[in-house]
Amino acid sequence: MPSSCACGAAFSVEHALSCPKGGFPSIRHNEIRDYTAYLLSEICHNVSTEPHLQPITGEVHTYASANFQDGARLDVAADGFWGNRFERAFFDVKVFNPYGPSKRRPQPSACYPPHEASKKRAYERVGSSKLSMPPSATGGLGREATVVYKRIAAQLSAKWGHSYSSTMAWIRCHLSFSLLH
């Protein structure tokens, strides 16, 4: 392992999971985004990555942290995820380090709700069909991401004729390897 990071800080596993320059969090993010889009393309219609959202034209939003920029986009969009072929669902991925200095909580599971909430606030204009999926860099999943991947596994297992447990194990294994990149 190198002694210093590309950003100049001392290199450690904890630093590598968080540093945007030497830790490559955007690569892990894109791996998860692309893998989720691939899985959704197997069971949904009109799947796209990084779809642009419609411009805001004077709407009032509850949170100041909402993303008002023109050209704002989420990670993945798909039609028919919840069963209605014409209902569009949006998915947003955020990979984070649950053991980073700003995340010191008694239980690692306590790190997920704040990340899910911050993503929901940022894209509140999308509405209820937007799912925040913050996997941690160590492989854990938040509540919404767990629901999404369980639904994907159930639909894929029915489509492919495999058991739900083996399909879910395959998905979790691939997610774990994606987070290792």
PDB file of C-alpha atoms in Angstrom:
ATOM      1  CA  MET A   1       0.000   0.000   0.000  1.00  0.00           C
ATOM      2  CA  PRO A   2       1.411   3.463  -0.838  1.00  0.00           C
ATOM      3  CA  SER A   3       2.393   5.705   2.070  1.00  0.00           C
ATOM      4  CA  SER A   4       0.677   8.821   0.723  1.00  0.00           C
ATOM      5  CA  CYS A   5      -2.468   9.469  -1.305  1.00  0.00           C
ATOM      6  CA  ALA A   6      -2.631  11.410  -4.563  1.00  0.00           C
ATOM      7  CA  CYS A   7      -4.167  14.283  -2.563  1.00  0.00           C
ATOM      8  CA  GLY A   8      -1.073  14.410  -0.323  1.00  0.00           C
ATOM      9  CA  ALA A   9      -2.629  12.952   2.853  1.00  0.00           C
ATOM     10  CA  ALA A  10      -1.335   9.858   4.607  1.00  0.00           C
ATOM     11  CA  PHE A  11      -2.786   6.801   2.892  1.00  0.00           C
ATOM     12  CA  SER A  12      -4.943   4.382   4.896  1.00  0.00           C
ATOM     13  CA  VAL A  13      -7.912   2.152   4.170  1.00  0.00           C
ATOM     14  CA  GLU A  14     -10.267   4.663   5.801  1.00  0.00           C
ATOM     15  CA  HIS A  15      -8.817   7.501   3.728  1.00  0.00           C
ATOM     16  CA  ALA A  16      -9.042   5.435   0.508  1.00  0.00           C
ATOM     17  CA  LEU A  17     -12.771   4.836   1.096  1.00  0.00           C
ATOM     18  CA  SER A  18     -13.470   8.572   1.343  1.00  0.00           C
ATOM     19  CA  CYS A  19     -10.916  10.501  -0.734  1.00  0.00           C
ATOM     20  CA  PRO A  20     -12.355  11.748  -4.044  1.00  0.00           C
ATOM     21  CA  LYS A  21      -8.916  12.012  -5.616  1.00  0.00           C
ATOM     22  CA  GLY A  22      -7.082   8.840  -4.571  1.00  0.00           C
ATOM     23  CA  GLY A  23      -9.946   6.672  -3.308  1.00  0.00           C
ATOM     24  CA  PHE A  24     -11.962   6.645  -6.522  1.00  0.00           C
ATOM     25  CA  PRO A  25     -15.480   6.939  -5.015  1.00  0.00           C
ATOM     26  CA  SER A  26     -16.840   8.065  -8.406  1.00  0.00           C
ATOM     27  CA  ILE A  27     -15.673   4.789  -9.969  1.00  0.00           C
ATOM     28  CA  ARG A  28     -17.507   2.797  -7.283  1.00  0.00           C
ATOM     29  CA  HIS A  29     -20.577   5.005  -7.750  1.00  0.00           C
ATOM     30  CA  ASN A  30     -20.592   4.500 -11.527  1.00  0.00           C
ATOM     31  CA  GLU A  31     -20.129   0.729 -11.150  1.00  0.00           C
ATOM     32  CA  ILE A  32     -23.202   0.518  -8.893  1.00  0.00           C
ATOM     33  CA  ARG A  33     -25.199   2.866 -11.158  1.00  0.00           C
ATOM     34  CA  ASP A  34     -24.365   0.862 -14.290  1.00  0.00           C
ATOM     35  CA  TYR A  35     -25.018  -2.488 -12.626  1.00  0.00           C
ATOM     36  CA  THR A  36     -28.377  -1.282 -11.303  1.00  0.00           C
ATOM     37  CA  ALA A  37     -29.286  -0.022 -14.784  1.00  0.00           C
ATOM     38  CA  TYR A  38     -28.334  -3.410 -16.258  1.00  0.00           C
ATOM     39  CA  LEU A  39     -30.522  -5.266 -13.743  1.00  0.00           C
ATOM     40  CA  LEU A  40     -33.419  -2.895 -14.341  1.00  0.00           C
ATOM     41  CA  SER A  41     -33.094  -3.308 -18.120  1.00  0.00           C
ATOM     42  CA  GLU A  42     -33.805  -7.018 -17.619  1.00  0.00           C
ATOM     43  CA  ILE A  43     -37.182  -6.350 -15.956  1.00  0.00           C
ATOM     44  CA  CYS A  44     -38.264  -2.800 -16.897  1.00  0.00           C
ATOM     45  CA  HIS A  45     -38.867  -0.705 -19.999  1.00  0.00           C
ATOM     46  CA  ASN A  46     -37.151   2.470 -21.143  1.00  0.00           C
ATOM     47  CA  VAL A  47     -34.195   2.275 -18.721  1.00  0.00           C
ATOM     48  CA  SER A  48     -31.752   5.178 -18.934  1.00  0.00           C
ATOM     49  CA  THR A  49     -28.734   6.329 -16.960  1.00  0.00           C
ATOM     50  CA  GLU A  50     -28.352   9.914 -15.801  1.00  0.00           C
ATOM     51  CA  PRO A  51     -31.629  11.182 -17.296  1.00  0.00           C
ATOM     52  CA  HIS A  52     -32.020  14.955 -17.192  1.00  0.00           C
ATOM     53  CA  LEU A  53     -34.898  16.235 -15.115  1.00  0.00           C
ATOM     54  CA  GLN A  54     -37.351  18.788 -16.409  1.00  0.00           C
ATOM     55  CA  PRO A  55     -36.336  22.395 -15.705  1.00  0.00           C
ATOM     56  CA  ILE A  56     -37.944  24.087 -12.726  1.00  0.00           C
ATOM     57  CA  THR A  57     -40.236  26.964 -13.647  1.00  0.00           C
ATOM     58  CA  GLY A  58     -41.087  28.710 -10.381  1.00  0.00           C
ATOM     59  CA  GLU A  59     -42.176  25.781  -8.207  1.00  0.00           C
ATOM     60  CA  VAL A  60     -41.797  26.190  -4.462  1.00  0.00           C
ATOM     61  CA  HIS A  61     -39.842  23.488  -2.628  1.00  0.00           C
ATOM     62  CA  THR A  62     -39.843  22.544   1.020  1.00  0.00           C
ATOM     63  CA  TYR A  63     -36.081  22.204   1.442  1.00  0.00           C
ATOM     64  CA  ALA A  64     -33.364  24.745   0.710  1.00  0.00           C
ATOM     65  CA  SER A  65     -31.059  21.839  -0.159  1.00  0.00           C
ATOM     66  CA  ALA A  66     -33.215  20.872  -3.164  1.00  0.00           C
ATOM     67  CA  ASN A  67     -31.374  20.798  -6.491  1.00  0.00           C
ATOM     68  CA  PHE A  68     -32.790  23.708  -8.542  1.00  0.00           C
ATOM     69  CA  GLN A  69     -30.157  23.657 -11.280  1.00  0.00           C
ATOM     70  CA  ASP A  70     -31.071  23.277 -14.924  1.00  0.00           C
ATOM     71  CA  GLY A  71     -29.646  20.040 -16.221  1.00  0.00           C
ATOM     72  CA  ALA A  72     -30.067  18.272 -12.877  1.00  0.00           C
ATOM     73  CA  ARG A  73     -30.149  14.511 -13.257  1.00  0.00           C
ATOM     74  CA  LEU A  74     -30.555  11.333 -11.290  1.00  0.00           C
ATOM     75  CA  ASP A  75     -28.611   8.114 -11.783  1.00  0.00           C
ATOM     76  CA  VAL A  76     -31.145   5.707 -13.306  1.00  0.00           C
ATOM     77  CA  ALA A  77     -34.729   5.928 -14.545  1.00  0.00           C
ATOM     78  CA  ALA A  78     -36.960   3.012 -15.505  1.00  0.00           C
ATOM     79  CA  ASP A  79     -40.585   2.494 -16.500  1.00  0.00           C
ATOM     80  CA  GLY A  80     -42.625  -0.257 -14.883  1.00  0.00           C
ATOM     81  CA  PHE A  81     -40.556  -0.997 -11.783  1.00  0.00           C
ATOM     82  CA  TRP A  82     -43.579  -0.978  -9.469  1.00  0.00           C
ATOM     83  CA  GLY A  83     -45.814  -2.887 -11.880  1.00  0.00           C
ATOM     84  CA  ASN A  84     -47.489  -0.086 -13.828  1.00  0.00           C
ATOM     85  CA  ARG A  85     -45.746  -0.137 -17.196  1.00  0.00           C
ATOM     86  CA  PHE A  86     -46.103   3.623 -17.670  1.00  0.00           C
ATOM     87  CA  GLU A  87     -45.022   4.749 -14.190  1.00  0.00           C
ATOM     88  CA  ARG A  88     -41.475   6.110 -14.184  1.00  0.00           C
ATOM     89  CA  ALA A  89     -39.242   5.354 -11.207  1.00  0.00           C
ATOM     90  CA  PHE A  90     -36.005   7.221 -10.516  1.00  0.00           C
ATOM     91  CA  PHE A  91     -33.048   5.785  -8.618  1.00  0.00           C
ATOM     92  CA  ASP A  92     -30.164   7.713  -7.104  1.00  0.00           C
ATOM     93  CA  VAL A  93     -26.958   6.077  -5.853  1.00  0.00           C
ATOM     94  CA  LYS A  94     -24.552   7.529  -3.310  1.00  0.00           C
ATOM     95  CA  VAL A  95     -21.596   5.455  -2.105  1.00  0.00           C
ATOM     96  CA  PHE A  96     -20.283   6.566   1.278  1.00  0.00           C
ATOM     97  CA  ASN A  97     -17.803   5.399   3.904  1.00  0.00           C
ATOM     98  CA  PRO A  98     -19.739   4.432   7.070  1.00  0.00           C
ATOM     99  CA  TYR A  99     -16.561   4.614   9.139  1.00  0.00           C
ATOM    100  CA  GLY A 100     -15.469   8.068   7.958  1.00  0.00           C
ATOM    101  CA  PRO A 101     -14.816  10.813  10.527  1.00  0.00           C
ATOM    102  CA  SER A 102     -18.184  12.490   9.948  1.00  0.00           C
ATOM    103  CA  LYS A 103     -20.103   9.211  10.310  1.00  0.00           C
ATOM    104  CA  ARG A 104     -19.113   8.178  13.841  1.00  0.00           C
ATOM    105  CA  ARG A 105     -22.297   6.570  15.136  1.00  0.00           C
ATOM    106  CA  PRO A 106     -22.827   3.679  17.572  1.00  0.00           C
ATOM    107  CA  GLN A 107     -24.180   1.397  14.826  1.00  0.00           C
ATOM    108  CA  PRO A 108     -23.159   1.417  11.139  1.00  0.00           C
ATOM    109  CA  SER A 109     -26.840   0.998  10.217  1.00  0.00           C
ATOM    110  CA  ALA A 110     -27.494   4.481  11.654  1.00  0.00           C
ATOM    111  CA  CYS A 111     -25.485   6.002   8.762  1.00  0.00           C
ATOM    112  CA  TYR A 112     -28.016   5.125   6.046  1.00  0.00           C
ATOM    113  CA  PRO A 113     -31.123   7.193   6.985  1.00  0.00           C
ATOM    114  CA  PRO A 114     -29.328  10.591   6.835  1.00  0.00           C
ATOM    115  CA  HIS A 115     -27.937   9.780   3.367  1.00  0.00           C
ATOM    116  CA  GLU A 116     -31.341   8.582   2.117  1.00  0.00           C
ATOM    117  CA  ALA A 117     -32.979  11.729   3.497  1.00  0.00           C
ATOM    118  CA  SER A 118     -30.391  14.089   1.973  1.00  0.00           C
ATOM    119  CA  LYS A 119     -30.882  12.554  -1.483  1.00  0.00           C
ATOM    120  CA  LYS A 120     -34.674  12.775  -1.132  1.00  0.00           C
ATOM    121  CA  ARG A 121     -34.414  16.445  -0.171  1.00  0.00           C
ATOM    122  CA  ALA A 122     -32.095  17.222  -3.080  1.00  0.00           C
ATOM    123  CA  TYR A 123     -34.526  15.795  -5.626  1.00  0.00           C
ATOM    124  CA  GLU A 124     -37.903  16.382  -4.007  1.00  0.00           C
ATOM    125  CA  ARG A 125     -39.282  17.667  -7.335  1.00  0.00           C
ATOM    126  CA  VAL A 126     -39.298  14.106  -8.687  1.00  0.00           C
ATOM    127  CA  GLY A 127     -41.870  13.022  -6.107  1.00  0.00           C
ATOM    128  CA  SER A 128     -42.655   9.648  -4.588  1.00  0.00           C
ATOM    129  CA  SER A 129     -41.252   7.580  -7.453  1.00  0.00           C
ATOM    130  CA  LYS A 130     -37.673   8.575  -6.525  1.00  0.00           C
ATOM    131  CA  LEU A 131     -35.662   6.051  -4.526  1.00  0.00           C
ATOM    132  CA  SER A 132     -32.441   6.922  -2.745  1.00  0.00           C
ATOM    133  CA  MET A 133     -29.958   4.043  -2.714  1.00  0.00           C
ATOM    134  CA  PRO A 134     -26.872   4.772  -0.607  1.00  0.00           C
ATOM    135  CA  PRO A 135     -24.724   1.641  -0.412  1.00  0.00           C
ATOM    136  CA  SER A 136     -21.765   1.967   1.898  1.00  0.00           C
ATOM    137  CA  ALA A 137     -18.253   1.423   0.612  1.00  0.00           C
ATOM    138  CA  THR A 138     -18.096  -1.647   2.857  1.00  0.00           C
ATOM    139  CA  GLY A 139     -21.078  -3.352   1.193  1.00  0.00           C
ATOM    140  CA  GLY A 140     -24.077  -2.482   3.374  1.00  0.00           C
ATOM    141  CA  LEU A 141     -27.373  -1.246   1.978  1.00  0.00           C
ATOM    142  CA  GLY A 142     -29.922   1.201   3.329  1.00  0.00           C
ATOM    143  CA  ARG A 143     -33.620   0.406   3.728  1.00  0.00           C
ATOM    144  CA  GLU A 144     -34.705   1.682   0.305  1.00  0.00           C
ATOM    145  CA  ALA A 145     -31.801   0.035  -1.531  1.00  0.00           C
ATOM    146  CA  THR A 146     -32.652  -3.257   0.168  1.00  0.00           C
ATOM    147  CA  VAL A 147     -36.270  -2.979  -1.012  1.00  0.00           C
ATOM    148  CA  VAL A 148     -35.147  -2.183  -4.566  1.00  0.00           C
ATOM    149  CA  TYR A 149     -32.673  -5.048  -4.863  1.00  0.00           C
ATOM    150  CA  LYS A 150     -35.116  -7.513  -3.276  1.00  0.00           C
ATOM    151  CA  ARG A 151     -37.772  -6.556  -5.826  1.00  0.00           C
ATOM    152  CA  ILE A 152     -35.251  -6.848  -8.654  1.00  0.00           C
ATOM    153  CA  ALA A 153     -34.163 -10.285  -7.364  1.00  0.00           C
ATOM    154  CA  ALA A 154     -37.761 -11.487  -7.109  1.00  0.00           C
ATOM    155  CA  GLN A 155     -38.565 -10.421 -10.677  1.00  0.00           C
ATOM    156  CA  LEU A 156     -35.294 -11.754 -12.107  1.00  0.00           C
ATOM    157  CA  SER A 157     -35.668 -15.105 -10.361  1.00  0.00           C
ATOM    158  CA  ALA A 158     -39.142 -15.513 -11.877  1.00  0.00           C
ATOM    159  CA  LYS A 159     -37.891 -14.448 -15.321  1.00  0.00           C
ATOM    160  CA  TRP A 160     -34.770 -16.631 -15.319  1.00  0.00           C
ATOM    161  CA  GLY A 161     -36.253 -19.630 -13.498  1.00  0.00           C
ATOM    162  CA  HIS A 162     -33.722 -19.496 -10.645  1.00  0.00           C
ATOM    163  CA  SER A 163     -34.422 -19.496  -6.931  1.00  0.00           C
ATOM    164  CA  TYR A 164     -34.840 -16.140  -5.223  1.00  0.00           C
ATOM    165  CA  SER A 165     -32.003 -16.894  -2.795  1.00  0.00           C
ATOM    166  CA  SER A 166     -29.459 -17.699  -5.513  1.00  0.00           C
ATOM    167  CA  THR A 167     -30.494 -14.635  -7.540  1.00  0.00           C
ATOM    168  CA  MET A 168     -30.183 -12.380  -4.483  1.00  0.00           C
ATOM    169  CA  ALA A 169     -26.800 -13.922  -3.617  1.00  0.00           C
ATOM    170  CA  TRP A 170     -25.603 -13.270  -7.179  1.00  0.00           C
ATOM    171  CA  ILE A 171     -26.740  -9.631  -6.991  1.00  0.00           C
ATOM    172  CA  ARG A 172     -25.110  -9.071  -3.585  1.00  0.00           C
ATOM    173  CA  CYS A 173     -21.876 -10.689  -4.763  1.00  0.00           C
ATOM    174  CA  HIS A 174     -21.725  -8.438  -7.822  1.00  0.00           C
ATOM    175  CA  LEU A 175     -22.495  -5.360  -5.713  1.00  0.00           C
ATOM    176  CA  SER A 176     -19.699  -6.284  -3.305  1.00  0.00           C
ATOM    177  CA  PHE A 177     -17.174  -6.631  -6.128  1.00  0.00           C
ATOM    178  CA  SER A 178     -18.349  -3.329  -7.640  1.00  0.00           C
ATOM    179  CA  LEU A 179     -17.678  -1.599  -4.336  1.00  0.00           C
ATOM    180  CA  LEU A 180     -14.175  -3.054  -4.190  1.00  0.00           C
ATOM    181  CA  HIS A 181     -13.081  -1.315  -7.393  1.00  0.00           C
TER     182      HIS A 181
END
